[in-house]
Every structure is written in structure tokens, then in C-alpha cells.
PDB file of C-alpha atoms in Angstrom:
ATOM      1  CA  UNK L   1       1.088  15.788 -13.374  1.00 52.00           C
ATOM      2  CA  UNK L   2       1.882  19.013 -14.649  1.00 56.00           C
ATOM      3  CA  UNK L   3       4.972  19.630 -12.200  1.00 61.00           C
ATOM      4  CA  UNK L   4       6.342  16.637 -13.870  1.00 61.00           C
ATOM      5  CA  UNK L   5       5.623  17.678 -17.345  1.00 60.00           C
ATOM      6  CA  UNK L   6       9.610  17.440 -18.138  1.00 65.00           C
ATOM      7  CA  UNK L   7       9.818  13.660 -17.171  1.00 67.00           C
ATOM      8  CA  UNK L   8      10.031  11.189 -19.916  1.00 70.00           C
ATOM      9  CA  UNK L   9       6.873   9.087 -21.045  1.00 81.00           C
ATOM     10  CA  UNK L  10       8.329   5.790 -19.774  1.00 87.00           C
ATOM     11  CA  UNK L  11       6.208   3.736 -17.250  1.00 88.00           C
ATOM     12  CA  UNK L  12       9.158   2.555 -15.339  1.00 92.00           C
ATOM     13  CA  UNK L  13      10.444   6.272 -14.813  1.00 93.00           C
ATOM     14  CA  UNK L  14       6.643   6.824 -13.008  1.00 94.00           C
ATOM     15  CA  UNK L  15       6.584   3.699 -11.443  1.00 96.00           C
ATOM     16  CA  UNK L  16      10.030   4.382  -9.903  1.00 96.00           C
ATOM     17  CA  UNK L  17       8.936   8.159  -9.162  1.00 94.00           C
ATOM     18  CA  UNK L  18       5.171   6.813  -7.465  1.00 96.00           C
ATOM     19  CA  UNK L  19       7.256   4.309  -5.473  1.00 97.00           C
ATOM     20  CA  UNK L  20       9.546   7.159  -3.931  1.00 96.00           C
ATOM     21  CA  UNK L  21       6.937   9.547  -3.429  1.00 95.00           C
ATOM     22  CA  UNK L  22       5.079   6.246  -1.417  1.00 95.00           C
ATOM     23  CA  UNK L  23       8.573   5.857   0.639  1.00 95.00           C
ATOM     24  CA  UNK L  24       8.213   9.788   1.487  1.00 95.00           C
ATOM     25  CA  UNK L  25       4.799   9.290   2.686  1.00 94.00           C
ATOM     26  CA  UNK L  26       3.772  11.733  -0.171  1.00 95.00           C
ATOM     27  CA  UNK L  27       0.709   9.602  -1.165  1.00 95.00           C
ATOM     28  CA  UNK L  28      -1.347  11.775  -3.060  1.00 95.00           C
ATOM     29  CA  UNK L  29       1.883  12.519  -5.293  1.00 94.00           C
ATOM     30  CA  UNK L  30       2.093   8.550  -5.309  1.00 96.00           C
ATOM     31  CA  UNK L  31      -0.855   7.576  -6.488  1.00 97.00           C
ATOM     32  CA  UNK L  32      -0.517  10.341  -9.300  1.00 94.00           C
ATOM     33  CA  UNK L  33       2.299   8.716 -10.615  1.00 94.00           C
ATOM     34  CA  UNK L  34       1.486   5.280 -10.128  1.00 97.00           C
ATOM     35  CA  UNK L  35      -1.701   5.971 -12.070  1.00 96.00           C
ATOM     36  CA  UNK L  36       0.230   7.359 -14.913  1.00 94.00           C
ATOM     37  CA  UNK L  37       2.511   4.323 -15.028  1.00 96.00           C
ATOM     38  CA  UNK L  38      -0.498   2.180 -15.594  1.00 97.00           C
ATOM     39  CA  UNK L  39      -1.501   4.187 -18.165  1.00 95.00           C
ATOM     40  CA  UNK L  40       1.964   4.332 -19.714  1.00 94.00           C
ATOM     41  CA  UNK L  41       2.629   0.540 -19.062  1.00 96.00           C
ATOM     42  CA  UNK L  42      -0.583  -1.330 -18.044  1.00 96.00           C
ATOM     43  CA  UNK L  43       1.368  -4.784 -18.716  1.00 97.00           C
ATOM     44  CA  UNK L  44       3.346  -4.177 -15.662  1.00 97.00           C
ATOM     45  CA  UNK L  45       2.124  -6.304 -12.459  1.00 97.00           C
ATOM     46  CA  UNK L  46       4.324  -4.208 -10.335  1.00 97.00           C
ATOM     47  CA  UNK L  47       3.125  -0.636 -11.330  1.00 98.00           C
ATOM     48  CA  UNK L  48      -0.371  -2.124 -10.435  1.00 98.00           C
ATOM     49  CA  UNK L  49       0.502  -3.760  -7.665  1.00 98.00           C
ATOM     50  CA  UNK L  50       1.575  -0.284  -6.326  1.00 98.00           C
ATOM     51  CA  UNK L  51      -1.326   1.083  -7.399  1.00 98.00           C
ATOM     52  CA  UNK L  52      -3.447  -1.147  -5.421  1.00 98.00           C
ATOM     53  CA  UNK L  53      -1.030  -0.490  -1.934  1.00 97.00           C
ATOM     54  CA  UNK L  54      -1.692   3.268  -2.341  1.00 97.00           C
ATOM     55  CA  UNK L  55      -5.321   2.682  -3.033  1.00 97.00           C
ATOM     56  CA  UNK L  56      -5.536   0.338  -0.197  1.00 96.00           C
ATOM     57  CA  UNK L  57      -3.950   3.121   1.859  1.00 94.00           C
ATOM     58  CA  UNK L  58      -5.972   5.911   1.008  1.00 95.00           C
ATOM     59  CA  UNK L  59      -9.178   3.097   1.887  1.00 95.00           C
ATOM     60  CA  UNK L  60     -10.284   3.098  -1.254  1.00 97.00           C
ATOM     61  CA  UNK L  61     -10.649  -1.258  -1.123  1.00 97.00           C
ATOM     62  CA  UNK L  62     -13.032  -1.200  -4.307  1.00 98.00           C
ATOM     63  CA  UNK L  63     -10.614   0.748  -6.218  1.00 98.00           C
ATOM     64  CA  UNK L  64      -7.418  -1.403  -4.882  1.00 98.00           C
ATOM     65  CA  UNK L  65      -9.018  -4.642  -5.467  1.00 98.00           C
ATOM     66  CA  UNK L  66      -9.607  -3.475  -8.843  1.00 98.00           C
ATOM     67  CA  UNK L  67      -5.732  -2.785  -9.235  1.00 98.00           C
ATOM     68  CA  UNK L  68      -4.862  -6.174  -7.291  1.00 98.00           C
ATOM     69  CA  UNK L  69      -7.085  -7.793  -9.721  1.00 98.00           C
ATOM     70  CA  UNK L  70      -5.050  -6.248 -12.569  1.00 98.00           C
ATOM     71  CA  UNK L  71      -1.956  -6.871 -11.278  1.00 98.00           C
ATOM     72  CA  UNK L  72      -2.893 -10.404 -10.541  1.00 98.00           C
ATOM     73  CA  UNK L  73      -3.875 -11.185 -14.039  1.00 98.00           C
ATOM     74  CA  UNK L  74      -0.360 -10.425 -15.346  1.00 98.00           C
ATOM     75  CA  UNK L  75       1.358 -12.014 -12.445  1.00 98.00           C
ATOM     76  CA  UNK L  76      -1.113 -14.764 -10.970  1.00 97.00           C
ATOM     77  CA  UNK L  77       1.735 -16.064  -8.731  1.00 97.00           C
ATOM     78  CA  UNK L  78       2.057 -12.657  -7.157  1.00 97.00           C
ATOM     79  CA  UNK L  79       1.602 -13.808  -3.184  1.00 96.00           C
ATOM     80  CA  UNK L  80       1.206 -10.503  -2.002  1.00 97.00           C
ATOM     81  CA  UNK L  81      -1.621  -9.139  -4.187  1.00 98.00           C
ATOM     82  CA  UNK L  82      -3.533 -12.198  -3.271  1.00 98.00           C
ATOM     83  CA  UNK L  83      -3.965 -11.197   0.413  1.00 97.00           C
ATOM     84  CA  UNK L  84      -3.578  -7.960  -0.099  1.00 98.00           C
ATOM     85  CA  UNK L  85      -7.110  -8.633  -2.638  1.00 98.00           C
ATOM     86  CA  UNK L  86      -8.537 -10.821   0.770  1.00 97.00           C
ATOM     87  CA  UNK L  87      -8.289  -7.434   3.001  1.00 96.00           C
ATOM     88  CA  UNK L  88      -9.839  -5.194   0.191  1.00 97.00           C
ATOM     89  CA  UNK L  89     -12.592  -8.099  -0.017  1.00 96.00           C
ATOM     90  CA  UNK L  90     -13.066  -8.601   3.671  1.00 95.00           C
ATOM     91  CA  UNK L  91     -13.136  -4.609   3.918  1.00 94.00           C
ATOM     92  CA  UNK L  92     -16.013  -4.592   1.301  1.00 95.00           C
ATOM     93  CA  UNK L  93     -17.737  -7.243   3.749  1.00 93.00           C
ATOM     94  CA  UNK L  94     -17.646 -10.013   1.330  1.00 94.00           C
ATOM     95  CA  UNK L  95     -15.581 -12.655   3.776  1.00 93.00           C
ATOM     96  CA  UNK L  96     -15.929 -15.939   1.473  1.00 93.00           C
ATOM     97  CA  UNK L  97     -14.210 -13.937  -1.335  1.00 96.00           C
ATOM     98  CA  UNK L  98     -11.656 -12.734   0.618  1.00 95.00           C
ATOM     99  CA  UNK L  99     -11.435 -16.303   1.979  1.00 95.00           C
ATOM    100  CA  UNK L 100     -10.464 -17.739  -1.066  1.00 96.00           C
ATOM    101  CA  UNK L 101      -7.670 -15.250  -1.612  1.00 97.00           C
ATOM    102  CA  UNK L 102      -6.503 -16.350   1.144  1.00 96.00           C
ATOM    103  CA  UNK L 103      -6.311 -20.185   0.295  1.00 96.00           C
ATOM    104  CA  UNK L 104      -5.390 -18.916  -3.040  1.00 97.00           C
ATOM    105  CA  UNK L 105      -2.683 -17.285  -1.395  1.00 97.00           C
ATOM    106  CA  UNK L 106      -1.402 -19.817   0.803  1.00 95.00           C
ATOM    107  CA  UNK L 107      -1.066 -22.278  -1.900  1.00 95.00           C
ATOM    108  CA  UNK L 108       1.335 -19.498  -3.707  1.00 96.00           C
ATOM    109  CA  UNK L 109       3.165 -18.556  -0.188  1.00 95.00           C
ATOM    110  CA  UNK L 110       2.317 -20.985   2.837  1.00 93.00           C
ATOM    111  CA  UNK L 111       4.407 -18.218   5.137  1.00 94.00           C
ATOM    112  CA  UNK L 112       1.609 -15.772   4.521  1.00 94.00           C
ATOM    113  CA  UNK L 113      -0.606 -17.768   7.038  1.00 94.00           C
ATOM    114  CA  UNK L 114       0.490 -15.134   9.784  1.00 92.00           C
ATOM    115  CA  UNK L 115      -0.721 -12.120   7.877  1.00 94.00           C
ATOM    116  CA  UNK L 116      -4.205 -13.704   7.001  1.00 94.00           C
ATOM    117  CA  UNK L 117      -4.699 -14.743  10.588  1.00 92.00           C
ATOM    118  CA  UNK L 118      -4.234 -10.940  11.676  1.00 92.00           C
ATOM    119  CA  UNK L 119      -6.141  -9.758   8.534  1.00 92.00           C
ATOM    120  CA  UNK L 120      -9.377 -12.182   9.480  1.00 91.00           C
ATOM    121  CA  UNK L 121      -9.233 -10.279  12.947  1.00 89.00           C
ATOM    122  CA  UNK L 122      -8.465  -7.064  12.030  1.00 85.00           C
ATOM    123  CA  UNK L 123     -11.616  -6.056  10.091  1.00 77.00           C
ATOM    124  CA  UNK L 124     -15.064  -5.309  10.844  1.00 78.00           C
ATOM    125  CA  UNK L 125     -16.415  -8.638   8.862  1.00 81.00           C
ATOM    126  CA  UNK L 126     -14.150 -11.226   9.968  1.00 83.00           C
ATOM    127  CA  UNK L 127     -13.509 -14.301  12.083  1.00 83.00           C
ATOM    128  CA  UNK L 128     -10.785 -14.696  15.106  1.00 86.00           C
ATOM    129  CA  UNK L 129      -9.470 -18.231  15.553  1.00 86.00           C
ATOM    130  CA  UNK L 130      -8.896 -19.361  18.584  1.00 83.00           C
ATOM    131  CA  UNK L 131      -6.751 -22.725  16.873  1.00 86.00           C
ATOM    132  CA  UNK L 132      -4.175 -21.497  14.144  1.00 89.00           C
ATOM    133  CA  UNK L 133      -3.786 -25.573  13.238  1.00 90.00           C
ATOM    134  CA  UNK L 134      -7.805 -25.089  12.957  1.00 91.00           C
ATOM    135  CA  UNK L 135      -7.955 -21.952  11.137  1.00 91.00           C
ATOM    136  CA  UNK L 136      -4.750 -23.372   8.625  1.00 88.00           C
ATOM    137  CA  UNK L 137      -7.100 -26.475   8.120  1.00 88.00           C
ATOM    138  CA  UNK L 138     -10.223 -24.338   7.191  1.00 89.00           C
ATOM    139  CA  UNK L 139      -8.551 -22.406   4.227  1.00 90.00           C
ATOM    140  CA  UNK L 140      -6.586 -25.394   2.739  1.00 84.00           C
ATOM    141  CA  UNK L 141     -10.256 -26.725   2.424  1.00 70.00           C
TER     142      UNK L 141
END
């Protein structure tokens, strides 16, 4: 924070400066200003949203799901932070939560279906399908 002590106190400016330093693979930089655009603007969905990716890639999924969250009660319609809220859930081993951010998040965005199939695989608590139609009809439910 300090070696940005000159930049203006505008949660955009951070936001725009966390998403860079993300781009440069400069995380730790990232999530420093990300968490100071939340601060500076904690109505914005997308400053959280970044938040949460950062979080998420640092595997912190307690402390991303807790951004997610955030982000999603600004934006409920935000597709993205849904599943992204299913991983951090399924990470945490609680797989019926992160089920139902998954239907929640194929009722915003049916095309997500791919990424929740290879999410439910991916983690240590999780399910593989051998039937996508199966799997599809299991989360609409």
C-alpha cells in the first residue's frame, strides 16, 4: 500500500490497478489492491468479484466464498461468482452447497454446465458423471 501512497482514493483506480497486477501474475500486489477497492467501494460486484478470483487463487476458498458471497449480493445474476462460490464450497467439502450454486448457476447461464461438470471432478469431495444428460438432470432438480 505504501508504494502506492500517490494514487488517488478512488475504488475504480484500485480495482483497475488489482486487475493488472492479476494479468502480470503479481498476485500478492493484486490482492492488495483489490482489497483496498473493497474498502474504497464495497458496492462494487466487480471489485469483489476480483477479490474472490485472487482469493480463490491463493486457496484461500473460505475467504473467496466470502468475497463471491459479497459480490453476489450486489449482482445476484453474476453467473460466474455462482460457480466460482460451488468450487470454494466443494473445496471446503460441503458438496450439497456447492451443488446448489451450481443449479443456481445454470438457471443464470445454462452454458456453464461444462465448467461444473469439470469442477464436480476436479476436487477432492466431488462426484464424476459418467451421463452429462444425467448429471444436467440432477442439478435442474
Amino acid at each position: 500500500r505504501a508504494r502506492f501512497a500517490s494514487l488517488p482514493e478512488s475504488g475504480e483506480v484500485w480495482l483497475k490497478l488489482g486487475l493488472c497486477f492479476g494479468r502480470l501474475g503479481e498476485i500478492e500486489s493484486a490482492r492488495t489492491a483489490l482489497e483496498q477497492a473493497v474498502t474504497l467501494s464495497p458496492g462494487s460486484s466487480e471489485a469483489w468479484f476480483a477479490l474472490g478470483v485472487i482469493r480463490q487463487d491463493q486457496r484461500e476458498p473460505a475467504l473467496a466464498a466470502d468475497a463471491y458471497r459479497r459480490a453476489l449480493d450486489l449482482a445476484p445474476k453474476l453467473a460466474e461468482a455462482v460457480v466460482n462460490l460451488g468450487i470454494c464450497c466443494q473445496e471446503l467439502g460441503n458438496l450439497p452447497e456447492a451443488k446448489a450454486n451450481y443449479r443456481r448457476a445454470l438457471e443464470i447461464r445454462p452454458d456453464s454446465f461444462g465448467r461444473i461438470a469439470q469442477a464436480l471432478s476436479a476436487a477432492p469431495v466431488g462426484e464424476i458423471w459418467l451421463d452429462a444428460a444425467a448429471l444436467r438432470r440432477s442439478l435442474a432438480t
